Short mmCIF file of C-alpha atoms in Angstrom, two decimals:
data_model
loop_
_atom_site.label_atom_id
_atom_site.label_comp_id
_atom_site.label_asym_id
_atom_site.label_seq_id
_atom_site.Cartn_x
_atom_site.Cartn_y
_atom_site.Cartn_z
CA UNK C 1328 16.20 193.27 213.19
CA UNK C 1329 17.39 194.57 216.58
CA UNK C 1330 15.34 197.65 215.76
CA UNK C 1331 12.20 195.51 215.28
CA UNK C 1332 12.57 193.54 218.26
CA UNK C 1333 13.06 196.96 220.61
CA UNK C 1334 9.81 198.15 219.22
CA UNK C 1335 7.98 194.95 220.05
CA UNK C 1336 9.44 194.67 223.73
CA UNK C 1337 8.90 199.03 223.66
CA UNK C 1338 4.94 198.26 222.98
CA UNK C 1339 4.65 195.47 225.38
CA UNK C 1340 5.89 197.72 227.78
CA UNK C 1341 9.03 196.20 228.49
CA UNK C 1342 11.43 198.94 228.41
CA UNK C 1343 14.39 197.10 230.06
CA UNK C 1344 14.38 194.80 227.75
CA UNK C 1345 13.87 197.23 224.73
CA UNK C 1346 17.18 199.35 225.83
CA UNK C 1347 19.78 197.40 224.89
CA UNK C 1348 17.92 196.34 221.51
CA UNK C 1349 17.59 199.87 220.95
CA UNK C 1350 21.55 200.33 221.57
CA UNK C 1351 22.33 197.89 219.02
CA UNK C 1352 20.44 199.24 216.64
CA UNK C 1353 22.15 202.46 217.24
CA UNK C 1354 25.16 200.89 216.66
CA UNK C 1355 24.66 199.43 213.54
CA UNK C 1356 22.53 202.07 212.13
CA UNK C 1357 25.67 204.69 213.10
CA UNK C 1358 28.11 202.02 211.47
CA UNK C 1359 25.83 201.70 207.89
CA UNK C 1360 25.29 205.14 207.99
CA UNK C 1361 21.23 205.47 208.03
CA UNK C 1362 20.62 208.62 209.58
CA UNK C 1363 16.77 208.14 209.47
CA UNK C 1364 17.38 204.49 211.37
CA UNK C 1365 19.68 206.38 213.95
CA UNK C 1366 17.27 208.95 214.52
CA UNK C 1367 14.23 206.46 215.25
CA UNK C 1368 16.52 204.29 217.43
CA UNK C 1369 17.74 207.29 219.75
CA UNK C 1370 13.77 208.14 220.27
CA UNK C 1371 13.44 204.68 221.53
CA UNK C 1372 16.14 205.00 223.79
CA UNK C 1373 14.68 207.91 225.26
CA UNK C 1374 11.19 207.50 225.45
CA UNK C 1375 12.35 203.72 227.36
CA UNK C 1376 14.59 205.56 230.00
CA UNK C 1377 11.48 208.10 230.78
CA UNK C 1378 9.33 205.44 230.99
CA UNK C 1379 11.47 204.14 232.88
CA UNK C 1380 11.87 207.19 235.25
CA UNK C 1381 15.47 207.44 234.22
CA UNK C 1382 15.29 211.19 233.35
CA UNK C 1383 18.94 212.24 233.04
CA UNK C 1384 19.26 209.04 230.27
CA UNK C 1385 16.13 210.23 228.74
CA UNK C 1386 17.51 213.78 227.92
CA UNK C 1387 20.52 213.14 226.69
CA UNK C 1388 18.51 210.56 223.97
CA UNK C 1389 16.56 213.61 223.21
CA UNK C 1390 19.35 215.91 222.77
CA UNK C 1391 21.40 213.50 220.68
CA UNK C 1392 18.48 212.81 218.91
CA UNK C 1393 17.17 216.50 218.36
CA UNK C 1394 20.87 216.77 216.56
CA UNK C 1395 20.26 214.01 213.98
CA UNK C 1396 16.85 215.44 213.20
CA UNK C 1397 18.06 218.78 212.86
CA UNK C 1398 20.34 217.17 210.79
CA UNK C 1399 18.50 215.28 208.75
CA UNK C 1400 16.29 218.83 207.90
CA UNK C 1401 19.39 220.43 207.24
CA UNK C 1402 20.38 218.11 204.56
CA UNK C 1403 16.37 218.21 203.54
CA UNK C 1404 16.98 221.67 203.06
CA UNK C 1405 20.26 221.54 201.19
CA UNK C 1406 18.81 218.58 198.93
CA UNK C 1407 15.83 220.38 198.34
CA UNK C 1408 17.55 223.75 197.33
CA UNK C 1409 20.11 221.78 195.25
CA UNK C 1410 17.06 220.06 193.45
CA UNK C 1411 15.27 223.37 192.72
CA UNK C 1412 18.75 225.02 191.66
CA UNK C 1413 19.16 222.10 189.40
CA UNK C 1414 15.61 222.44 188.11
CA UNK C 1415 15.85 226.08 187.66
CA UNK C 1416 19.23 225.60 185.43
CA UNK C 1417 17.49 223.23 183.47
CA UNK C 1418 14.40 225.35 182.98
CA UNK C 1419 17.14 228.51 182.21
CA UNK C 1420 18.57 225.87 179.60
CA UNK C 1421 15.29 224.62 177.85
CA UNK C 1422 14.47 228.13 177.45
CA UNK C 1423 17.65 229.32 176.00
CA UNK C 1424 17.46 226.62 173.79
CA UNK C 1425 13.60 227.16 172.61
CA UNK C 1426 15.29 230.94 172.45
CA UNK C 1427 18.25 229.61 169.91
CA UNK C 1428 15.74 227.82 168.55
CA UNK C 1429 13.23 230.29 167.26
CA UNK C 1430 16.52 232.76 166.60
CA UNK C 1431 17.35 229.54 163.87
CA UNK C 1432 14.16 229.58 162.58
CA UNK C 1433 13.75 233.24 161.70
CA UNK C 1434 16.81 233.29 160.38
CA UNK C 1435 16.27 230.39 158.34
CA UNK C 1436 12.84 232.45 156.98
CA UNK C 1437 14.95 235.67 156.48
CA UNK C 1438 17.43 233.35 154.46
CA UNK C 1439 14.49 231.75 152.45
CA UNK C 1440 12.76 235.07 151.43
CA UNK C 1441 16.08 236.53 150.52
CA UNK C 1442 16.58 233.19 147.97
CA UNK C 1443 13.06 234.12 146.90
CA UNK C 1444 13.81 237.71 146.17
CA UNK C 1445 17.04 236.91 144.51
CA UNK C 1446 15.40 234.42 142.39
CA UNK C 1447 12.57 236.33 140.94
CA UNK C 1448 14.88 239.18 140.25
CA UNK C 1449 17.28 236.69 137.99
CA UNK C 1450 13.45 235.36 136.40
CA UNK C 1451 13.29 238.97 135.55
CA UNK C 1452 16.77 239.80 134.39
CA UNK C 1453 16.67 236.01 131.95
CA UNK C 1454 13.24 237.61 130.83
CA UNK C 1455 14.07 241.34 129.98
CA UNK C 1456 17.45 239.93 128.78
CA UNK C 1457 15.41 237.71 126.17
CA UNK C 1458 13.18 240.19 125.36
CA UNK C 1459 15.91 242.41 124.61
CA UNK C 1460 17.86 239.32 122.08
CA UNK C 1461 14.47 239.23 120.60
CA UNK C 1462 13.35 242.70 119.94
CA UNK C 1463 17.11 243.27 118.84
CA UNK C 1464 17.23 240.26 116.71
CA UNK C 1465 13.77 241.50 114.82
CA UNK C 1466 14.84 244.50 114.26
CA UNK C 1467 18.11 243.40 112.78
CA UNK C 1468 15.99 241.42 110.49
CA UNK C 1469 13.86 244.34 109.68
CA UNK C 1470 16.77 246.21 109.06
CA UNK C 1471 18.43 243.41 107.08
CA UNK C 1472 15.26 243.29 104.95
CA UNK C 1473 14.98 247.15 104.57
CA UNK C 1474 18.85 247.31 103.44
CA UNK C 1475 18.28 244.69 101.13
CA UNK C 1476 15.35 246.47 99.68
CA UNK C 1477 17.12 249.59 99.19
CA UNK C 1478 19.90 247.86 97.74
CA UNK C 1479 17.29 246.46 94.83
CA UNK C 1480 15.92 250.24 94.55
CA UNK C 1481 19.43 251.34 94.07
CA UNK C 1482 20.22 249.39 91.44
CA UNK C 1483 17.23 249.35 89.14
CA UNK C 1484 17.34 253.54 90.19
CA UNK C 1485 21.41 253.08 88.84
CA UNK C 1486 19.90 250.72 86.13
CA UNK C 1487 17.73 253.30 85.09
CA UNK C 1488 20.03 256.48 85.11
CA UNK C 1489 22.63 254.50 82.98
CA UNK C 1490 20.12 254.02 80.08
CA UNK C 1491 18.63 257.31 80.07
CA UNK C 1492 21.90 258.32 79.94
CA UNK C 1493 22.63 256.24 76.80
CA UNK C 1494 19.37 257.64 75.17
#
């Protein structure tokens, strides 16, 4: 408020007047702690004492209020490096996770093709394993039969010696 009214009485060109506004601004501006507010309220105090002619007042506004701006850039700065710091960290994180990330996924591929490969080799071994049962249990059969057929030959063949052998 005591800012606002400065202003006014500073553009009606009552600079008297718009000092001690100005100074109570400062005041509570310095006491809350608003840079930016103490920074505007110093260049009213000096531009009012040069208007006013009061030269050595004037300058040592400007000084005091070169130091605020230079410190308000300074903390610019500082917030504006921290922010692109921050930003690059998070940019260095997002990419080491995308990284991890497609690490995961080829390594979940690898992991799938190897279940694939392991798989159709087991198909095979069931298969050549049955085949095997099968072609041995035909051939067991065969044998069976051919054994069994012999067997018959034998006998009528022993059958057959035994009465010649009684004629």
């Amino acid at each position: 408020c005591n800012q606002n009214l400065g202003e006014s009485y500073f553009r009606m060109g009552e600079y008297r007047k718009a000092i001690p506004y100005a100074e109570k601004s400062l005041d509570q501006s310095t006491e809350i702690g608003s840079a930016i507010q103490v920074e505007t309220s110093l260049k009213m105090l000096h531009k009012s004492y040069a208007k006013l002619g009061i030269y050595e007042k004037a300058y040592e506004y400007q000084e005091l209020r070169k130091a605020v701006t230079d410190s308000l850039r300074a903390v610019e700065r500082a917030t504006s490096i921290s922010e692109m710091q921050a930003k690059y960290e998070n940019e260095k994180t997002i990419q080491q996770v995308e990284l991890a990330n497609q690490r995961n996924e080829l390594q979940e591929e690898r992991i799938k093709r190897q279940l694939s490969t392991t798989r159709n080799y087991l198909y095979l071994i069931i298969g050549l394993s049955l085949l095997l049962v099968i072609v041995y249990v035909q051939r067991t059969r065969k044998l069976r039969k051919t054994n069994e057929e012999l067997t018959v030959q034998k006998e009528e063949l022993d059958k057959r010696s035994q009465e010649k052998e009684m004629l």
